[in-house]
Short mmCIF file of C-alpha atoms and ligand atoms in Angstrom, two decimals:
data_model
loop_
_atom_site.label_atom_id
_atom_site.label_comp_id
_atom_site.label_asym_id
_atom_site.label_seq_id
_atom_site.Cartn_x
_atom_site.Cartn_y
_atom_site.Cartn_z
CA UNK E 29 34.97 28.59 14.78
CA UNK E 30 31.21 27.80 13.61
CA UNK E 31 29.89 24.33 13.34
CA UNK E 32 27.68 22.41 11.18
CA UNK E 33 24.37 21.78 13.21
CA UNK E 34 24.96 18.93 16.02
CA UNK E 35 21.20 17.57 14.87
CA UNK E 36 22.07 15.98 11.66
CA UNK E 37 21.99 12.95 11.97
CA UNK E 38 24.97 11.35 9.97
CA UNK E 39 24.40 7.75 8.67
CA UNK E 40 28.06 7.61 8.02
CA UNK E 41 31.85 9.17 8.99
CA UNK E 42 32.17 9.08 5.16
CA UNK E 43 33.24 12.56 3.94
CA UNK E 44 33.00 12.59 0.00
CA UNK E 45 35.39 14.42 -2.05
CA UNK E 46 34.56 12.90 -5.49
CA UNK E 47 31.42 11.04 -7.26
CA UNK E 48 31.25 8.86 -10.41
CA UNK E 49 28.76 6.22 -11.59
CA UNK E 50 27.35 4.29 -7.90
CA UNK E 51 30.39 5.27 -6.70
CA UNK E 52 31.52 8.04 -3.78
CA UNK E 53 35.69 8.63 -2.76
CA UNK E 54 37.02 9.62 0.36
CA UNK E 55 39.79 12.26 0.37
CA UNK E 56 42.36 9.13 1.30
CA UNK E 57 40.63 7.66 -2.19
CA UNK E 58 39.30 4.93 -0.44
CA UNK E 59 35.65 3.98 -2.78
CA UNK E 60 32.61 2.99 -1.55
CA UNK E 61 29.23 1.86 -3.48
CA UNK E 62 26.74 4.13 -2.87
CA UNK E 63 23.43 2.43 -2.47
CA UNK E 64 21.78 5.43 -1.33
CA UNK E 65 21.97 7.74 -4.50
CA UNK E 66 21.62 11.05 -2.08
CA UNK E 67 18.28 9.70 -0.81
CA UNK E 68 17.16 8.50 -4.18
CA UNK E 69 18.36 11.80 -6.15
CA UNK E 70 21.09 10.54 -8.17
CA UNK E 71 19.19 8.41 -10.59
CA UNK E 72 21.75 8.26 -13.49
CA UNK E 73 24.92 8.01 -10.64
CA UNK E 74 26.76 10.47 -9.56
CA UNK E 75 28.21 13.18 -12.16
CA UNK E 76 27.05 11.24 -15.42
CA UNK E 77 29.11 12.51 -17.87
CA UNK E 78 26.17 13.91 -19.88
CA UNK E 79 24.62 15.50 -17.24
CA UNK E 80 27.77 17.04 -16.13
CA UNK E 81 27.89 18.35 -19.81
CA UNK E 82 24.67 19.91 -20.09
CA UNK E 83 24.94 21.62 -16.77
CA UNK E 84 28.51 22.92 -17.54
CA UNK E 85 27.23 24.66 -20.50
CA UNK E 86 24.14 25.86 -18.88
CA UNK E 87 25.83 27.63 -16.09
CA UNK E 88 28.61 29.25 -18.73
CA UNK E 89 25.11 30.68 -20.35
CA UNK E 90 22.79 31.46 -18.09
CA UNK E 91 22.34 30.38 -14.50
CA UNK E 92 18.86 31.76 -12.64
CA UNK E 93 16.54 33.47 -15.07
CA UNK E 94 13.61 33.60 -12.45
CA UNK E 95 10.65 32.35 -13.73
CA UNK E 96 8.25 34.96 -12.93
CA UNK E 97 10.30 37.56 -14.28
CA UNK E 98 11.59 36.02 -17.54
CA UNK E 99 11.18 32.43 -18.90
CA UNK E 100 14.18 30.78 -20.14
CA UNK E 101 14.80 28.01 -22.44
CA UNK E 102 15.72 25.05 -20.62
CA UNK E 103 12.18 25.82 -18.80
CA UNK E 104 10.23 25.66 -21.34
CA UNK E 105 12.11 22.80 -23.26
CA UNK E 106 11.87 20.68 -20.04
CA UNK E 107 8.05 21.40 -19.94
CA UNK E 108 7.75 20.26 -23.52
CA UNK E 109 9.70 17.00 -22.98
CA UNK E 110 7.99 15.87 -19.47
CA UNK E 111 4.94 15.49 -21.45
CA UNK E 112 6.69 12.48 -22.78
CA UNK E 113 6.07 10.94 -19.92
CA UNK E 114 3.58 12.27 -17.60
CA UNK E 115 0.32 10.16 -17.31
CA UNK E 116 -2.35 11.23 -19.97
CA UNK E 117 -4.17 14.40 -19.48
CA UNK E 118 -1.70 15.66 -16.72
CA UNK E 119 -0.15 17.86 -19.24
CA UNK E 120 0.33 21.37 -16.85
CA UNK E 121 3.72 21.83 -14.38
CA UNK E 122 4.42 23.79 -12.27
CA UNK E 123 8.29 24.41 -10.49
CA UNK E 124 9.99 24.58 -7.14
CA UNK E 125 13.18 22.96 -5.73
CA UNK E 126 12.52 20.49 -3.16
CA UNK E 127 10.13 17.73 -2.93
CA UNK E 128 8.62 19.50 0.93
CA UNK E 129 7.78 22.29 -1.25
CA UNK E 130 6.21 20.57 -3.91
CA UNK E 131 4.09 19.06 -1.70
CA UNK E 132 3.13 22.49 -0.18
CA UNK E 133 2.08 22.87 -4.19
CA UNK E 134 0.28 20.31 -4.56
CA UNK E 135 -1.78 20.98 -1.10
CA UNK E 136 -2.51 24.86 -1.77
CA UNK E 137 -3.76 23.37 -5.48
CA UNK E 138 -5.62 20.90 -4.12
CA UNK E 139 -7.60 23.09 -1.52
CA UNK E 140 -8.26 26.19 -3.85
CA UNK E 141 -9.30 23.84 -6.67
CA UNK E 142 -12.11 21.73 -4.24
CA UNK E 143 -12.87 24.72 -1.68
CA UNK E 144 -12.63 21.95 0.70
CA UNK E 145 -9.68 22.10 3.68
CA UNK E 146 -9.31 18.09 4.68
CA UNK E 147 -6.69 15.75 3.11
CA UNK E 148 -6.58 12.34 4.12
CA UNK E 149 -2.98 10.57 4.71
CA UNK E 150 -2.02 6.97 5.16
CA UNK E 151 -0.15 5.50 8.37
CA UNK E 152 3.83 5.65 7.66
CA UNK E 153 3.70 8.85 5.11
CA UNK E 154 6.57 11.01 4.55
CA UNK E 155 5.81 14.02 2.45
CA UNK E 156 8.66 16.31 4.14
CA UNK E 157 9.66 18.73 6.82
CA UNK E 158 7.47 22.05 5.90
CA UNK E 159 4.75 23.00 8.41
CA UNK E 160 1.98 21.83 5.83
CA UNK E 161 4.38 18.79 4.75
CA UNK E 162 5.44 18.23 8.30
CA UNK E 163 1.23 17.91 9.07
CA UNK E 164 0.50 14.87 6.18
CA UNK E 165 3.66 13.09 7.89
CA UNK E 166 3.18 10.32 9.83
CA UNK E 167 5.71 8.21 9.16
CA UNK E 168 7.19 9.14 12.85
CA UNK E 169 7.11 11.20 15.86
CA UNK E 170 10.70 12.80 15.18
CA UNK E 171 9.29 14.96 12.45
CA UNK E 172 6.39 16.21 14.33
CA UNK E 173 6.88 16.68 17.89
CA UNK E 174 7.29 19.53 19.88
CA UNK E 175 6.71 21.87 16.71
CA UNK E 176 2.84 22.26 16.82
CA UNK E 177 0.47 23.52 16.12
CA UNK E 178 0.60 21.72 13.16
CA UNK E 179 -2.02 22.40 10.17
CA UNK E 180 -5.47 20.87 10.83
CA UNK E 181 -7.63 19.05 8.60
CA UNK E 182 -5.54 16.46 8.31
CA UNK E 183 -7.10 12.67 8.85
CA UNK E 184 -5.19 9.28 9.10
CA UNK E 185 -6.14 5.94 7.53
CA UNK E 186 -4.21 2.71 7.20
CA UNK E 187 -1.87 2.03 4.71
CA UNK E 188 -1.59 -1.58 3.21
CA UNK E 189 1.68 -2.76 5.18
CA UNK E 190 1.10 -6.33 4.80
CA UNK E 191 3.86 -7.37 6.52
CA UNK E 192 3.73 -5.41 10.06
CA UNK E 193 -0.32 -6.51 9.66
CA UNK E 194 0.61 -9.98 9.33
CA UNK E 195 -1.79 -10.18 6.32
CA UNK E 196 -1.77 -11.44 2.84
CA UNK E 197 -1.24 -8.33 0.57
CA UNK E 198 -4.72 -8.71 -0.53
CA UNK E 199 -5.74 -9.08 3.28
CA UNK E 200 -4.10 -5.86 3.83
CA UNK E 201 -5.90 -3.90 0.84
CA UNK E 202 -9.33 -4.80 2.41
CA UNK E 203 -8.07 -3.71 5.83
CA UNK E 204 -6.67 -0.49 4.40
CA UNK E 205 -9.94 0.44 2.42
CA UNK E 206 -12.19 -0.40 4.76
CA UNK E 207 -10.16 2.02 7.24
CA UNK E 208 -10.07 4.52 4.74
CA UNK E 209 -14.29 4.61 4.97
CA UNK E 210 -14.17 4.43 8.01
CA UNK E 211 -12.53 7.71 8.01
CA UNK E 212 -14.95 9.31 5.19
CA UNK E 213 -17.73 8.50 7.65
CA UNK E 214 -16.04 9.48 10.97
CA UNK E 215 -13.75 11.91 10.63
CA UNK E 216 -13.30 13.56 7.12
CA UNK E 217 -16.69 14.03 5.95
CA UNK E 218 -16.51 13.87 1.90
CA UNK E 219 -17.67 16.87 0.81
CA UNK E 220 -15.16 18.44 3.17
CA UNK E 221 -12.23 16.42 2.13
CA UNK E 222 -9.89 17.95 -0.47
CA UNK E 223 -7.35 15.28 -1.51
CA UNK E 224 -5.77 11.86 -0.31
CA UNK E 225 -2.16 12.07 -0.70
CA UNK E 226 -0.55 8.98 -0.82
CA UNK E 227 2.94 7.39 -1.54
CA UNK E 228 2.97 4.51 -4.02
CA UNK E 229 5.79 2.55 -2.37
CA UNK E 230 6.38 3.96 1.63
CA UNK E 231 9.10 5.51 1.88
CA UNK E 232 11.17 6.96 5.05
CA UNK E 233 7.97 5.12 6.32
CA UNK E 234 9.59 1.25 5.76
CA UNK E 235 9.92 1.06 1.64
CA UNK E 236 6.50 -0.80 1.92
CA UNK E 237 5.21 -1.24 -1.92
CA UNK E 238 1.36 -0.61 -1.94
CA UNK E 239 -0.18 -4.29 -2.69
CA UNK E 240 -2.10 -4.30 -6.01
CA UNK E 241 -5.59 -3.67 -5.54
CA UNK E 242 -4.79 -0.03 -3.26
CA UNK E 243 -4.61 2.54 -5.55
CA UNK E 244 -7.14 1.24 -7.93
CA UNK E 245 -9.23 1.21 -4.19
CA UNK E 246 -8.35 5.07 -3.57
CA UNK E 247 -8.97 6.29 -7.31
CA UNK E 248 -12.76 4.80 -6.85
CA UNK E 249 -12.85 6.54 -3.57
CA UNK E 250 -11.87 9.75 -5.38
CA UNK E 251 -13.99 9.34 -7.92
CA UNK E 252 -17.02 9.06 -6.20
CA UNK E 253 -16.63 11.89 -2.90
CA UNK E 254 -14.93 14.04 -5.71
CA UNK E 255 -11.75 14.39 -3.76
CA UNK E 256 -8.75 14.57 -5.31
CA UNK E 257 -5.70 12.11 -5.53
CA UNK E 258 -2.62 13.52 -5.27
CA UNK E 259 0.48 10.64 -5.77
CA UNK E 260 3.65 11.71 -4.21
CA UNK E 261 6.39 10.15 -6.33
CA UNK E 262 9.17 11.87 -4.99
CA UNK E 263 11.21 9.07 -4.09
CA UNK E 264 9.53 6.36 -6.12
CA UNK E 265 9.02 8.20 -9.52
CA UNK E 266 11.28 8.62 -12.37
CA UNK E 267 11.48 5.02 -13.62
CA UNK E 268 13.13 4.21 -9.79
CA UNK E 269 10.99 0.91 -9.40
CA UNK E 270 10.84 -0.38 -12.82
CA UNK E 271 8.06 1.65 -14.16
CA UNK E 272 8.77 5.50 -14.79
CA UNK E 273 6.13 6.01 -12.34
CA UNK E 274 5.15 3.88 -9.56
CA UNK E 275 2.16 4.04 -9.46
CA UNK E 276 2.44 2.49 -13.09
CA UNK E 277 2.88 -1.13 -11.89
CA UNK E 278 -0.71 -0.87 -10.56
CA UNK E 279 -2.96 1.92 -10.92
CA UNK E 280 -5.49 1.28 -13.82
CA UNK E 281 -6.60 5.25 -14.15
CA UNK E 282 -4.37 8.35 -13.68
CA UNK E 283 -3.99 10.29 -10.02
CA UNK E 284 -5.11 14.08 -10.41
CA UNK E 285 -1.67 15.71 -8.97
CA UNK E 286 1.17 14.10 -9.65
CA UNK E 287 4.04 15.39 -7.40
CA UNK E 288 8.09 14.83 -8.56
CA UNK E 289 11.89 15.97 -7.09
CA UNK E 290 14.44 13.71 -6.23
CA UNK E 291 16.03 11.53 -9.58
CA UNK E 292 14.21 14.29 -11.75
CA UNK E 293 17.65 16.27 -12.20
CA UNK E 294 20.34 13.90 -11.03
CA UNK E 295 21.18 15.74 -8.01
CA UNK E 296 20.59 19.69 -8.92
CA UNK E 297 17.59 20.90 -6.77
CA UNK E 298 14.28 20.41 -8.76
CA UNK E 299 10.80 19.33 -8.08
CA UNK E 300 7.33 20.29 -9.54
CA UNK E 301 3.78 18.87 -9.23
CA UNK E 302 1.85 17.66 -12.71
CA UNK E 303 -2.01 18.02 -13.15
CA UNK E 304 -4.78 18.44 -15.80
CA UNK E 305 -4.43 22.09 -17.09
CA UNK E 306 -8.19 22.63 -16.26
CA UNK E 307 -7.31 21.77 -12.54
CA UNK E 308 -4.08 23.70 -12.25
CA UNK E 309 -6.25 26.55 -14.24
CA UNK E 310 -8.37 26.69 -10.44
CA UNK E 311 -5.18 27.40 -8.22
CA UNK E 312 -5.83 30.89 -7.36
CA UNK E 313 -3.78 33.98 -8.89
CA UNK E 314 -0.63 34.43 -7.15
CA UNK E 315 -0.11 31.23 -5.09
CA UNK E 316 2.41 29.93 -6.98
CA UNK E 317 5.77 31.37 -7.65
CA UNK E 318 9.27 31.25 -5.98
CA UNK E 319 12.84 32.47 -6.22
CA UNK E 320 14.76 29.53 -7.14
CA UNK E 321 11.56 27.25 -8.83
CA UNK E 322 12.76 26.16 -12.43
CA UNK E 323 15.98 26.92 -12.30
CA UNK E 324 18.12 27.26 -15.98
CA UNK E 325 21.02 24.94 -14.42
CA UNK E 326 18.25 22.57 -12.55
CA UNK E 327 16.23 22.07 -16.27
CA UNK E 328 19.26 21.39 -17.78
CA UNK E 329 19.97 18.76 -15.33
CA UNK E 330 16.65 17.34 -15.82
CA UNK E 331 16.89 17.35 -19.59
CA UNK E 332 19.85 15.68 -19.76
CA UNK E 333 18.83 13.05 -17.08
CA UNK E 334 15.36 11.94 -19.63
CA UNK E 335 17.87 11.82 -22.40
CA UNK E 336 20.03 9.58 -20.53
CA UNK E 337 16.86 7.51 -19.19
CA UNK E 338 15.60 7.17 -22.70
CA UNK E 339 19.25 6.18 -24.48
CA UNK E 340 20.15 3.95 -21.80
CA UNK E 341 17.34 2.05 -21.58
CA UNK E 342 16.92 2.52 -17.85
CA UNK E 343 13.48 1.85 -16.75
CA UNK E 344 13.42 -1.36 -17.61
CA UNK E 345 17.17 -1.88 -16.40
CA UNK E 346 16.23 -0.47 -13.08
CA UNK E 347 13.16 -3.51 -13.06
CA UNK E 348 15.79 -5.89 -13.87
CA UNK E 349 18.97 -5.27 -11.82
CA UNK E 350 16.24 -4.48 -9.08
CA UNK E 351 14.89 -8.52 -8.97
CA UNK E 352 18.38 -9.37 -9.25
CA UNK E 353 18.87 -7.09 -5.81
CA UNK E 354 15.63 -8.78 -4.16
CA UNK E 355 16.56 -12.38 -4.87
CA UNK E 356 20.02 -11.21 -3.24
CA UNK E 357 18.44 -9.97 -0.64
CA UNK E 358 16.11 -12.74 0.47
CA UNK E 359 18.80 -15.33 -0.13
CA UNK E 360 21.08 -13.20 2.50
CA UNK E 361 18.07 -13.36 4.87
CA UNK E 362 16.66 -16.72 4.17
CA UNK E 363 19.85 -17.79 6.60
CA UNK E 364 19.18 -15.01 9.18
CA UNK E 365 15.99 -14.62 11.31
CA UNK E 366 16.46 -11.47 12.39
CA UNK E 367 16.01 -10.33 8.89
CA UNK E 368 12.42 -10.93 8.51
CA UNK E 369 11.06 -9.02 5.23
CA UNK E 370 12.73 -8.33 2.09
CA UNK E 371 10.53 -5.83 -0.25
CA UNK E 372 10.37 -4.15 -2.81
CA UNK E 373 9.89 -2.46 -6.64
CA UNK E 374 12.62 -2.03 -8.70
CA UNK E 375 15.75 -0.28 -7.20
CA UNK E 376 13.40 0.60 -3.97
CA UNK E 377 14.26 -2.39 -1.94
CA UNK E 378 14.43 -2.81 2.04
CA UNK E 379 14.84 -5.50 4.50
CA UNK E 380 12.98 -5.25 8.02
CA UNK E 381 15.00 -6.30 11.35
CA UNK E 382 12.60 -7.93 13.79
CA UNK E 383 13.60 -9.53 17.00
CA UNK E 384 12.23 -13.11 18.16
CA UNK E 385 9.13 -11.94 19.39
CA UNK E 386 8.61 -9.98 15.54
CA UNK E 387 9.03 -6.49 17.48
CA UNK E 388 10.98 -4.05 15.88
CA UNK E 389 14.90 -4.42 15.81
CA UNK E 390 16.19 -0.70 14.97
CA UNK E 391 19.60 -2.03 16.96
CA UNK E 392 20.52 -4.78 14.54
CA UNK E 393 19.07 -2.98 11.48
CA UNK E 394 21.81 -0.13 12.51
CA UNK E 395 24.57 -2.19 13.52
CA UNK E 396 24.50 -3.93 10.02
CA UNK E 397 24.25 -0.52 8.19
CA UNK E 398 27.25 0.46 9.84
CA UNK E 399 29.31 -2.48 9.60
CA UNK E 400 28.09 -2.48 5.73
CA UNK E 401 29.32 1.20 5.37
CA UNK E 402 32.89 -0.48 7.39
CA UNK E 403 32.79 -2.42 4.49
CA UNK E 404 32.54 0.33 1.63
CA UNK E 405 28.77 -0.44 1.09
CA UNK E 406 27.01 2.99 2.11
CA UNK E 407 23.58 2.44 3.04
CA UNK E 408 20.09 4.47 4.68
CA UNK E 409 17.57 2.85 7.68
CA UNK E 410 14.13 4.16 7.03
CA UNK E 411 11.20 2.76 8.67
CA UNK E 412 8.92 4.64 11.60
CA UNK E 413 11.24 2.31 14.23
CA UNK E 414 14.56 2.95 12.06
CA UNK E 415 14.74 -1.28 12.01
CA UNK E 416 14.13 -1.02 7.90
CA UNK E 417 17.39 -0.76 6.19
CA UNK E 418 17.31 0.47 2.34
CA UNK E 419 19.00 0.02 -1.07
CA UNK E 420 18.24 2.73 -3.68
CA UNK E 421 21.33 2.34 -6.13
CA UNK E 422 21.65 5.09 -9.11
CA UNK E 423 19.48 3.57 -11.84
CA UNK E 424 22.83 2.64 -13.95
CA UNK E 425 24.05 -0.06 -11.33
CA UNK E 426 25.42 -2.80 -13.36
CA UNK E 427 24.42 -6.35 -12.48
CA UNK E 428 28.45 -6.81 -11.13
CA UNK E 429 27.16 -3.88 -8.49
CA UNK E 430 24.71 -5.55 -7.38
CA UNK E 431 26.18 -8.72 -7.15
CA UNK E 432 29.08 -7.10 -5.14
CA UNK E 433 26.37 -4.94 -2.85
CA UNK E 434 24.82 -8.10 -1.74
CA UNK E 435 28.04 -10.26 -1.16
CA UNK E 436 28.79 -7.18 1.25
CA UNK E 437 26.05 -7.16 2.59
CA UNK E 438 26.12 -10.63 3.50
CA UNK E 439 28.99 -10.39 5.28
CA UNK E 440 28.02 -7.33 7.28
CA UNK E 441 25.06 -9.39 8.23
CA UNK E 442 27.28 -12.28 9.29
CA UNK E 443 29.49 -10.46 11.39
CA UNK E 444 26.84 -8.56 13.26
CA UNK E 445 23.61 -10.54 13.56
CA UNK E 446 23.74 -13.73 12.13
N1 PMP K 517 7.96 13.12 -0.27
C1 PMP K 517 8.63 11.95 -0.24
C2 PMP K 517 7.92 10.70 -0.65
C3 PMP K 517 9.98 11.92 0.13
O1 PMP K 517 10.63 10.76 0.17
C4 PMP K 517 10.62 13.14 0.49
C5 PMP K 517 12.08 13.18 0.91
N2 PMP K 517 12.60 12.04 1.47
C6 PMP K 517 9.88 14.32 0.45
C7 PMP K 517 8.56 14.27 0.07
C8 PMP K 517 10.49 15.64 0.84
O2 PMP K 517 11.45 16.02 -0.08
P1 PMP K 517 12.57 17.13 0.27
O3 PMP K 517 13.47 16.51 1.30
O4 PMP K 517 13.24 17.38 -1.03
O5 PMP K 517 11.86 18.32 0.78
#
């Protein structure tokens, strides 16, 4: 008898036999709202029935057609159509399958391109489990320790988390700039740093929302040392917060690497990382390539999930159902004090468990996500103390979801903490 790996950690007992919309079934049928979208993936819900379409007939036709061997269609079509909306001028892609591995992309690019072997991070990053992913993570101690060496090169500076600062978000921009020189003149000298990489909103590092002010902050920076900014918009990206990208809401210029997975194809394994073709054009022969990178089911996935973006309007749906989530949320914790920040952009909202003293409360913050999954309301922590718990609904939750979310919400937060 063989065993699925005791060091998953399971959020829930939930075992799914059947998706549909923000909604995952039990094998007894029992239905529970998904607010976690596979960690973000499932942008337009689970099995949309046009995505389920386009994928049937891919597969019937042609399933891996490995991209350094032979192109295939839905590769190249997909490549035509991100264009629509990548930033100006970062018009070249290239493929993988998972966002850890686009990141390892984006890195390689980033060094062969400058010659230069530094990247600065900010405090609470996640950029994924991969040696060279695993070394720009600092979003905890769990995805670093005991497996070192990790890569050097690697500097730290402060990201803008107003909230754990105890600082206006304007407060927290200066703070976080000013410990960004400080690292430029300390510890990354310029002309040896490569790239900053930096999530727009935090994720697994608290869903923290960079203040306005940050990235236009970091661009300068990059403009001036010459160091490249690479945005990782692997959770946030793909119209998840109200803007197809992020960093949208904000950022006046463009970053120079754009990196993407997650709600890119709806669930089938797909990432890539965007930049200027005269940039990509300095990655050096050979380093990039892969098995499974582009794959003919994966594009038609992704195809089908811009075409349902686009019809259904969901960008801007996703901004609006996502300030109808927020106000919920606040107006659930506006009557408990344990709950002491509600964030957020768009469908990329979280609420932050502190106990009296404002310390971290990872206890109640997992005693309420488990009561809420009791409920039928399934749910993620995130944070670098696990006390941040998270709401990233398929982009096609109807206002009556999220009306319904926060109602049981509300009364998992009742019957645990208030
Ligand atoms: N970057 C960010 C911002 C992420 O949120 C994640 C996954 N949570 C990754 C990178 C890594 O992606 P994957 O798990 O697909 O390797």
């Amino acid at each position: 008898m063989s065993h699925l790996s005791p060091i998953l950690r399971q959020a829930t007992p939930v075992v799914a036999v059947r998706g549909e919309g923000v909604h995952l079934f039990d094998a007894a049928g029992r239905r529970y709202l998904d607010f976690t979208a596979g960690v973000g993936v499932t942008s337009t819900g689970h099995c949309h029935p046009r995505v389920v379409a386009a994928t049937q007939r891919q597969a019937a036709t042609l399933v891996h057609g490995q991209y350094t061997t032979v192109l295939h269609e839905p590769l190249l079509a997909l490549t035509e159509r991100l264009g629509e909306v990548l930033p100006a001028g970062l018009d070249t892609l290239f493929y993988v399958s998972s966002g850890s591995e686009a990141v390892e992309a984006a890195l390689r690019l980033a060094r062969h391109a400058t010659g230069r072997q530094n990247v600065i991070v900010f405090d609470g990053s996640f950029h994924g489990r991969t040696m060279g992913a695993a070394a720009l993570t600092t979003a905890g101690t769990r995805f670093r320790a005991g497996i070192g060496p990790l890569m050097p090169g690697v500097a730290v500076a402060p990201f803008p988390y107003a909230f754990r600062l105890g600082m206006t978000g304007e407060q927290a921009v200066e703070h976080a700039l000013a410990g960004l020189d400080h690292v430029f003149a300390t510890t990354s000298a310029p002309e040896e740093t490569a790239a900053m990489f930096v999530e727009p909103v935090l994720g697994e590092g608290g869903y923290v929302p960079a203040p306005a002010g940050f990235l236009d902050g970091l661009r300068e920076r990059a403009d001036r040392h010459g160091v490249l900014l690479v945005l990782d918009e692997v959770q946030s990206g793909f119209g998840r917060t109200g803007e197809f990208w992020a960093f949208q809401h904000h950022l006046r210029g463009v970053p120079d690497i754009l990196v993407t997975a997650k709600g890119l194809a709806s669930g089938f394994p797909l990432s890539a990382i965007a930049a200027p073709a005269e940039l990509m054009a300095r990655a050096r022969p050979g380093s990039q390539g892969g098995t499974y990178g582009g794959n003919a089911v994966s594009c038609a996935a992704a195809l089908a999930t811009l075409d349902v973006i686009r019809d259904e309007g969901l960008v801007p749906h996703a901004a609006e159902q996502g300030r109808r989530l927020l106000a919920g949320l606040r107006e659930v914790a506006a009557g408990a004090p344990g709950l002491a920040d509600v964030r957020g952009l768009g469908l990329m909202v979280g609420t932050e468990f502190c106990g009296p003293d404002g310390s971290p409360d990872p206890v109640a913050a997992q005693r309420v996500q488990q009561a809420a999954a009791d409920l039928g309301l399934l749910l993620l922590t995130c944070g670098t103390h696990g006390n941040v718990v998270r709401m990233m609904p398929a982009l096609v939750v109807t206002a009556e979801q999220i009306d319904e979310a926060v109602a049981l919400w509300s009364e998992a937060v009742r019957v645990t903490v208030a």
